[in-house]
Coordinates of C-alpha atoms and ligand atoms in Angstrom, one line a residue:
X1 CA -53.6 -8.4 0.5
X2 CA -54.0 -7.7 -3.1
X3 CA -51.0 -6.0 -4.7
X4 CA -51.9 -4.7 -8.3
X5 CA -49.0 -3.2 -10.2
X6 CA -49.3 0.4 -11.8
X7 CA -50.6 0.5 -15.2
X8 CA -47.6 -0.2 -17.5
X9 CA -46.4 3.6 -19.2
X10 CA -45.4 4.6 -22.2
X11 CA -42.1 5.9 -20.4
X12 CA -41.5 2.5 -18.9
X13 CA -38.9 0.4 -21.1
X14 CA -41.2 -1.3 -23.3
X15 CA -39.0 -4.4 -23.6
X16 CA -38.6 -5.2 -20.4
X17 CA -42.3 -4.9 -19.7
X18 CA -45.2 -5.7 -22.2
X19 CA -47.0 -3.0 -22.9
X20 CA -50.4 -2.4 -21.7
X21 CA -50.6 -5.2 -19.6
X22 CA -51.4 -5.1 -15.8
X23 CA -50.1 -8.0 -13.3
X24 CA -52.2 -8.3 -10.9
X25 CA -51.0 -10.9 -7.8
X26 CA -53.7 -12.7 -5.8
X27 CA -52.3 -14.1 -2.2
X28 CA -52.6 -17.9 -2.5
X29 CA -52.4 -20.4 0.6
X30 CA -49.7 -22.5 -1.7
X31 CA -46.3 -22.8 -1.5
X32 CA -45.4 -19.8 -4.4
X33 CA -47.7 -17.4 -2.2
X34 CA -49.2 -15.8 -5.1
X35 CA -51.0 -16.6 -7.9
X36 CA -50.7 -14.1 -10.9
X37 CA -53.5 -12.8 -13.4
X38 CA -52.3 -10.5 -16.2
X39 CA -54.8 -8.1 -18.0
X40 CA -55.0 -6.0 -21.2
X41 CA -57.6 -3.9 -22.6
X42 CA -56.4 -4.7 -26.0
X43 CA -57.6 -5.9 -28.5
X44 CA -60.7 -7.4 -26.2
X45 CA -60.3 -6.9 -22.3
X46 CA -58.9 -10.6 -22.2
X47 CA -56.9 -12.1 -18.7
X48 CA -53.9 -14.7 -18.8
X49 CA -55.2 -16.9 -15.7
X50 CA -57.9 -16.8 -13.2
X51 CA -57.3 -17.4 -9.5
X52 CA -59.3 -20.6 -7.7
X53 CA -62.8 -21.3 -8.0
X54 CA -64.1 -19.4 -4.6
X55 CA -65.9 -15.7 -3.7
X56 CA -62.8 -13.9 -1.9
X57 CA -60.3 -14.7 -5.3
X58 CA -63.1 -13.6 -7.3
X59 CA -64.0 -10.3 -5.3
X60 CA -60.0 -9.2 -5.1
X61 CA -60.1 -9.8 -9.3
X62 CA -63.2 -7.8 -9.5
X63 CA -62.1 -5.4 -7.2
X64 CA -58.2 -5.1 -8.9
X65 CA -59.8 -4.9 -12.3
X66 CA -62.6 -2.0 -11.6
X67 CA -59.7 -0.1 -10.5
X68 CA -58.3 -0.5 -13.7
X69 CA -61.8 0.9 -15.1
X70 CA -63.1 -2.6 -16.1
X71 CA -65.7 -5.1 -14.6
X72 CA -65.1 -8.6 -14.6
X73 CA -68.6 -9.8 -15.2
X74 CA -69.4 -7.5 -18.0
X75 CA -66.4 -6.8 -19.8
X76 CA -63.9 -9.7 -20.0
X77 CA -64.5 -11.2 -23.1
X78 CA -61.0 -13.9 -23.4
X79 CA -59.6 -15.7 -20.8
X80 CA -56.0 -16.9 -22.0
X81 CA -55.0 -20.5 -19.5
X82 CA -52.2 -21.3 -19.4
X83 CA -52.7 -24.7 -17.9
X84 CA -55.5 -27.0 -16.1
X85 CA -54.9 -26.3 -12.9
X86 CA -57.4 -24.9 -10.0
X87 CA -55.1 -22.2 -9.4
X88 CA -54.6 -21.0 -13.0
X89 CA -58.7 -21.5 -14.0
X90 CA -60.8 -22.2 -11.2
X91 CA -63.1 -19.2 -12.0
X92 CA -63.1 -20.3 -15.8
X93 CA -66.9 -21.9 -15.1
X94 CA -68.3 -18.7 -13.6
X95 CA -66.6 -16.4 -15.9
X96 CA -68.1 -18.3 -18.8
X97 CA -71.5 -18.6 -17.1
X98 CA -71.2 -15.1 -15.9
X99 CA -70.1 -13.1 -19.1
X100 CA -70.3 -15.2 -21.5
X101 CA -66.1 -15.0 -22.0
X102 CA -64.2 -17.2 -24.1
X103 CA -61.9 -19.8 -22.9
X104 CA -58.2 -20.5 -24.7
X105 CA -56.4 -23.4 -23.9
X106 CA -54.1 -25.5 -25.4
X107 CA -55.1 -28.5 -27.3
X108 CA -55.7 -31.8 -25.0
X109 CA -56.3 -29.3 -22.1
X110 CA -59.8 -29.1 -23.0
X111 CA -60.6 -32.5 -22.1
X112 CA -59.5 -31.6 -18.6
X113 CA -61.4 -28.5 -18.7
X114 CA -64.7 -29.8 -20.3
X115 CA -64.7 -33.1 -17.7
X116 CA -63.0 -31.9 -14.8
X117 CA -64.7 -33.1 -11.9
X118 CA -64.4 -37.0 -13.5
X119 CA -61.2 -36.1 -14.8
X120 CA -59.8 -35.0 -11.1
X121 CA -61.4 -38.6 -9.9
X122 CA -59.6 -40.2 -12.6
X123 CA -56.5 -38.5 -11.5
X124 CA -56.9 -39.1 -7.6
X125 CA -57.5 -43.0 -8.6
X126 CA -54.2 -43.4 -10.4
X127 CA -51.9 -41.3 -7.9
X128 CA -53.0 -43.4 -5.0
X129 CA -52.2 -46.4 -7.3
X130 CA -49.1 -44.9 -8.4
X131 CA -48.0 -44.1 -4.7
X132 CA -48.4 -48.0 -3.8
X133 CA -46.6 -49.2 -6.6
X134 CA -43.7 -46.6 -5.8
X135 CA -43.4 -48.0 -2.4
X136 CA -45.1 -46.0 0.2
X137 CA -46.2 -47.7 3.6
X138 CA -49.7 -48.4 3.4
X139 CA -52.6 -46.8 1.1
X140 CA -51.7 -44.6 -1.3
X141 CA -54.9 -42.4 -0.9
X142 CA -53.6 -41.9 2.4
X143 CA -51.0 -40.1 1.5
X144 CA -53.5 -37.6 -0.7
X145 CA -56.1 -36.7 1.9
X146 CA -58.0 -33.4 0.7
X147 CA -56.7 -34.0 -2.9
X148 CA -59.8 -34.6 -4.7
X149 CA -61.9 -32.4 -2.3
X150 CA -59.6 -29.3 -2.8
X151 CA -59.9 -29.5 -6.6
X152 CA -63.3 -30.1 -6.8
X153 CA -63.9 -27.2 -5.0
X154 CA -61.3 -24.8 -6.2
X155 CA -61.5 -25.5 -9.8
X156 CA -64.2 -25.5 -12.1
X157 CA -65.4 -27.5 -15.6
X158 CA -65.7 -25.1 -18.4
X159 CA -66.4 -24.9 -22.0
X160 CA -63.4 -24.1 -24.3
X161 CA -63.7 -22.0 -27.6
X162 CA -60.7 -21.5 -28.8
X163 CA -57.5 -25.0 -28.8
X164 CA -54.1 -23.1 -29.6
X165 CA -51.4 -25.4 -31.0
X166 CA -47.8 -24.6 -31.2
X167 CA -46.9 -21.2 -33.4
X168 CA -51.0 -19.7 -33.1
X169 CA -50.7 -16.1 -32.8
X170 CA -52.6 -14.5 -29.7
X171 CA -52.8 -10.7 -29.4
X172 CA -52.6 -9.5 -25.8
X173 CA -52.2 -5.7 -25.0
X174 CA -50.4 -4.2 -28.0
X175 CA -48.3 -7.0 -28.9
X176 CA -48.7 -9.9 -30.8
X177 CA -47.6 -13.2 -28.9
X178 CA -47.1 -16.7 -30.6
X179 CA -48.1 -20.0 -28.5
X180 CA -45.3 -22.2 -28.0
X181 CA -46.1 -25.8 -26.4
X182 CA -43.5 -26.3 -23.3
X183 CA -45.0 -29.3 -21.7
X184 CA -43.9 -31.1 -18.3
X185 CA -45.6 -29.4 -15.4
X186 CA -48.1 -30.4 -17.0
X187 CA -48.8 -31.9 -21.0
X188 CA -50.8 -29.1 -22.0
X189 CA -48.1 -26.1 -20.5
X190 CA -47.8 -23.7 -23.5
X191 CA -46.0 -19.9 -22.9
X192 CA -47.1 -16.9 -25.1
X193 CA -43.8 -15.4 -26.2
X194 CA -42.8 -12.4 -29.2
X195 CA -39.4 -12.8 -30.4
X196 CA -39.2 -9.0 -31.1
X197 CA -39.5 -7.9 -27.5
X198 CA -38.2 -11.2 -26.5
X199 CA -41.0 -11.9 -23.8
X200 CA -42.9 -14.2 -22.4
X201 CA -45.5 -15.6 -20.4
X202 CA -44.7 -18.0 -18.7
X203 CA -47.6 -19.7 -17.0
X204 CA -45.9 -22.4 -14.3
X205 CA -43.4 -23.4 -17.0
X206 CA -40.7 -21.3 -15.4
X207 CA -41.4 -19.6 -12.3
X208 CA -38.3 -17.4 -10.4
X209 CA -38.1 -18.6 -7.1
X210 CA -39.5 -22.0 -7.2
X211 CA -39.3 -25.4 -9.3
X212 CA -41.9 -25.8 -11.3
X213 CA -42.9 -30.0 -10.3
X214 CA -42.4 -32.1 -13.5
X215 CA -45.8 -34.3 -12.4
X216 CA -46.5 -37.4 -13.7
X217 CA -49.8 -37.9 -15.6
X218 CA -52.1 -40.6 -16.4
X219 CA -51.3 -42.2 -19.9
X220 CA -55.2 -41.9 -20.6
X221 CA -54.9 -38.7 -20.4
X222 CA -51.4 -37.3 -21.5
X223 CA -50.7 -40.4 -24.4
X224 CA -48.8 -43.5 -23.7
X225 CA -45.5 -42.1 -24.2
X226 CA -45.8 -38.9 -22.3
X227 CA -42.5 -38.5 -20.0
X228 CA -43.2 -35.4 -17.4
X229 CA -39.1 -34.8 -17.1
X230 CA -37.8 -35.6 -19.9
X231 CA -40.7 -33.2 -21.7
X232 CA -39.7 -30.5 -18.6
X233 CA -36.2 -31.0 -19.7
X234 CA -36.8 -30.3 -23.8
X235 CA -38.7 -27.7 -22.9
X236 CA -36.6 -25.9 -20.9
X237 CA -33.8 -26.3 -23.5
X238 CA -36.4 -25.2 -26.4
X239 CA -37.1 -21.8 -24.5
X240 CA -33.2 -21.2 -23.4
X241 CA -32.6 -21.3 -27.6
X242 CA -35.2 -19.3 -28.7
X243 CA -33.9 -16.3 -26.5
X244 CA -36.5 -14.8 -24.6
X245 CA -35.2 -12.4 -22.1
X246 CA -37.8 -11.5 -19.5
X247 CA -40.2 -14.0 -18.3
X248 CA -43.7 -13.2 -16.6
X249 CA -44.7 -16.3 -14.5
X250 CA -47.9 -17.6 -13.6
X251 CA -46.5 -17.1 -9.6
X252 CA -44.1 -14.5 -8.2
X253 CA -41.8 -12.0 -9.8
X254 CA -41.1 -11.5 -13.5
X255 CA -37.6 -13.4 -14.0
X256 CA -35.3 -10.6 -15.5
X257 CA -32.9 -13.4 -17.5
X258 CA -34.2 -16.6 -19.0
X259 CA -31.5 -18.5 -19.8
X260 CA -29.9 -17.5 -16.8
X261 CA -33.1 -19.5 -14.8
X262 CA -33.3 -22.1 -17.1
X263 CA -29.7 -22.9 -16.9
X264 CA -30.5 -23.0 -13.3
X265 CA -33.1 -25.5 -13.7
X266 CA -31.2 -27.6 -15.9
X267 CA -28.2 -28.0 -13.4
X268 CA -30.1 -28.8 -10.5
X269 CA -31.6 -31.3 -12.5
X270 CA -28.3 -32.9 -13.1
X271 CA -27.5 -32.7 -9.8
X272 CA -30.1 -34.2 -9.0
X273 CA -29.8 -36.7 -11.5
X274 CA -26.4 -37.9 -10.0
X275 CA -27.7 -38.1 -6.5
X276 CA -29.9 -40.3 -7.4
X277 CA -27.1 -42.5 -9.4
X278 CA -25.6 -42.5 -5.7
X279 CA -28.4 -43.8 -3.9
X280 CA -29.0 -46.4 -6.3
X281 CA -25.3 -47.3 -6.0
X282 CA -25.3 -47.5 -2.8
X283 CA -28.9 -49.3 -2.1
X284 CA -28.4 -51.8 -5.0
X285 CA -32.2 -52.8 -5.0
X286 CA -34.8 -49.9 -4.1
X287 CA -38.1 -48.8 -4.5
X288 CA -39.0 -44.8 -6.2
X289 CA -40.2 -44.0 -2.1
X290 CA -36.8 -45.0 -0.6
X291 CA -35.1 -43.1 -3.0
X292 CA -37.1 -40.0 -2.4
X293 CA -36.7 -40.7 1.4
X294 CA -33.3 -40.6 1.3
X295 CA -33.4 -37.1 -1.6
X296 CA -36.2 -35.6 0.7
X297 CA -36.2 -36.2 4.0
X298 CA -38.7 -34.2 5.6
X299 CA -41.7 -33.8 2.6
X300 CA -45.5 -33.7 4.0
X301 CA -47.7 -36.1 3.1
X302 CA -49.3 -34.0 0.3
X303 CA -46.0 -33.5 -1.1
X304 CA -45.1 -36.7 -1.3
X305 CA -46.8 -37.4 -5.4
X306 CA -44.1 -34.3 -6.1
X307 CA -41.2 -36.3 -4.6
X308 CA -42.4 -39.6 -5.8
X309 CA -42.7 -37.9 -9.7
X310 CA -39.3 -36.5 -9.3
X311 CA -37.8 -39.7 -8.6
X312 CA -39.6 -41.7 -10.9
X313 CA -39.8 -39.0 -14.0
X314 CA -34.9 -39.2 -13.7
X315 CA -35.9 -43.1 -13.4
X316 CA -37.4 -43.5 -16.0
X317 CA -34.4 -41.1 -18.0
X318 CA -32.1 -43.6 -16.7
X319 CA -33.9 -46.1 -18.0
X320 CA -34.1 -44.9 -21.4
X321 CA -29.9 -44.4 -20.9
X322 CA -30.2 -47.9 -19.9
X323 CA -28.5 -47.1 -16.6
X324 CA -31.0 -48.6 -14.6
X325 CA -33.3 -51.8 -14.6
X326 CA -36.8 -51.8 -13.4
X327 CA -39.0 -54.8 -12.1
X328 CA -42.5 -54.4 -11.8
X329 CA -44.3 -56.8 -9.5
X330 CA -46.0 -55.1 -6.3
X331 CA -44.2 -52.6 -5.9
X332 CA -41.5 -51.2 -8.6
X333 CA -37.7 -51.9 -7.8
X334 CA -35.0 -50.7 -9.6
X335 CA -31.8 -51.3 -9.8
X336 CA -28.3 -50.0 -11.5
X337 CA -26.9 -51.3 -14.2
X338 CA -23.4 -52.7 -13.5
Ligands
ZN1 ZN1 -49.7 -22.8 -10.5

């Protein structure tokens, strides 16, 4: 089912809402449910997000936008993404090929973009790695099966025009957003935000009823001293100062209070912080898996790299605190520092 808000009104509360903009929610068999596209007529028909790379998500967008009076393959000319991921830009291929649309991304995403399909081998290579070395019973890949076959068929490689860095302005609908970088969901996470109205969009920075999974990334890709928590973390504290109010996420509901969320976020990553002081106390010696085993209990298989990144991204904090020791041979083992 396709849910597509009424088009915003000049009666509406223009700062709670963004004027001229239309959400339009696509049903997505992930864990958030939906995924959302956002739409304005103005100053080009441009979209924040596409849905994934196959016929149905593309029909329900084509079928949500002509009833806004607009056709997807002649009239979009920008498509705004947040971040690499199939859900967020799977369609970017077609739409380029289709219409000839520009692609905006944030700098360092385009590699992703421009090489996916090697890029997502790349990436399935070094998580099943990363799995073995954080523990897990037998094969890493194991633990990924249908990773690398759902990306390569629900994304998409495309050609960017446009890299935004931090501070770029980006019109959208009537008002006139800046791009500010909030890495670690992913390295290249940026939000589009205007102080005056104080909104945002959000992409999977900050979503309202679910974590948004600090991953971890390969160094190749995101730069040696890339840290997926400790960049979630800043972030999180860079948006609570600068303000915003209302939040438009790349899943779900708008989040009325910002720094009510992010204060959210940042305490149940202390908590979870502390937990994992616990465990370590009380293990002495342990691998990132044991520690996620005794955290989360009852993960899938799939969701096993988010658990393992969790773990890892507050060991590697503590490690910086120099709160814990790690050993690298087979496996990693940490340890707490008496
Ligand atoms: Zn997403």
């Amino acid at each position: 089912m396709l849910e597509i808000s009424a088009r915003f009104s000049g009666r509406q509360h223009f700062d709670m809402r963004p004027m001229d903009v239309c959400t339009i929610s696509i049903p997505i068999p992930y864990a958030s449910g939906t995924v959302n596209v956002y739409f304005a007529e103005k100053p080009v028909p441009a979209l924040i997000d596409l849905p994934p790379n196959e016929a149905h998500y593309c029909e329900q967008l084509k079928n949500a936008l002509r009833r806004q009076g607009y056709s997807l393959s002649r009239d979009i000319e920008r498509v705004i993404v947040t971040h690499p991921h199939f859900d967020h830009c799977g369609l970017a291929g077609w739409i380029v090929e289709e219409c000839g649309a520009e692609i905006w991304a944030f700098t360092g995403s385009t590699r992703y973009l421009e090489n996916f399909p090697e890029e997502s081998k790349e990436d399935f290579a070094y998580y099943s790695s990363l799995l073995e070395k954080a523990g897990v019973p037998g094969r890493g890949s194991e633990y990924l099966e249908g990773f690398l076959e759902t990306l390569l068929r629900l994304g998409s490689k495309a050609r960017v025009s446009r890299y935004l860095k931090e501070g770029d302005e980006i019109a959208f609908g009537s008002t006139l957003f800046r791009a500010v970088h909030v890495p670690g969901h992913t390295p290249w996470c940026f939000m589009m935000y205007d102080a005056k109205k104080q909104i945002a969009f959000t992409g999977d920075f900050l979503i309202r009823d679910i974590s948004s999974n600090a991953v971890l990334q390969r160094p190749a890709i995101a730069g040696g001293g890339y840290k997926s928590l400790k960049s979630y973390i800043s972030s999180l504290k860079k948006v609570r100062d600068l303000g915003v109010r209302t939040a438009f996420p790349g899943h779900g509901a708008r989040i009325p209070d910002v720094s009510v969320r992010t204060g959210e976020i940042l305490s149940s990553i202390q908590d979870r912080r502390g937990l994992i002081l616990s465990i370590l106390a009380r293990r002495r010696v342990c691998t990132p898996y044991e520690i996620m085993i005794d955290l989360f209990p009852d993960l899938s298989d799939w969701q096993i790299l988010l658990g393992i990144s969790e773990v890892i991204g507050h060991l590697e904090l503590l490690e910086e605190e120099n709160m814990v020791h790690r050993e690298e041979g087979i496996s990693l083992v940490f340890s707490r520092v008496p």
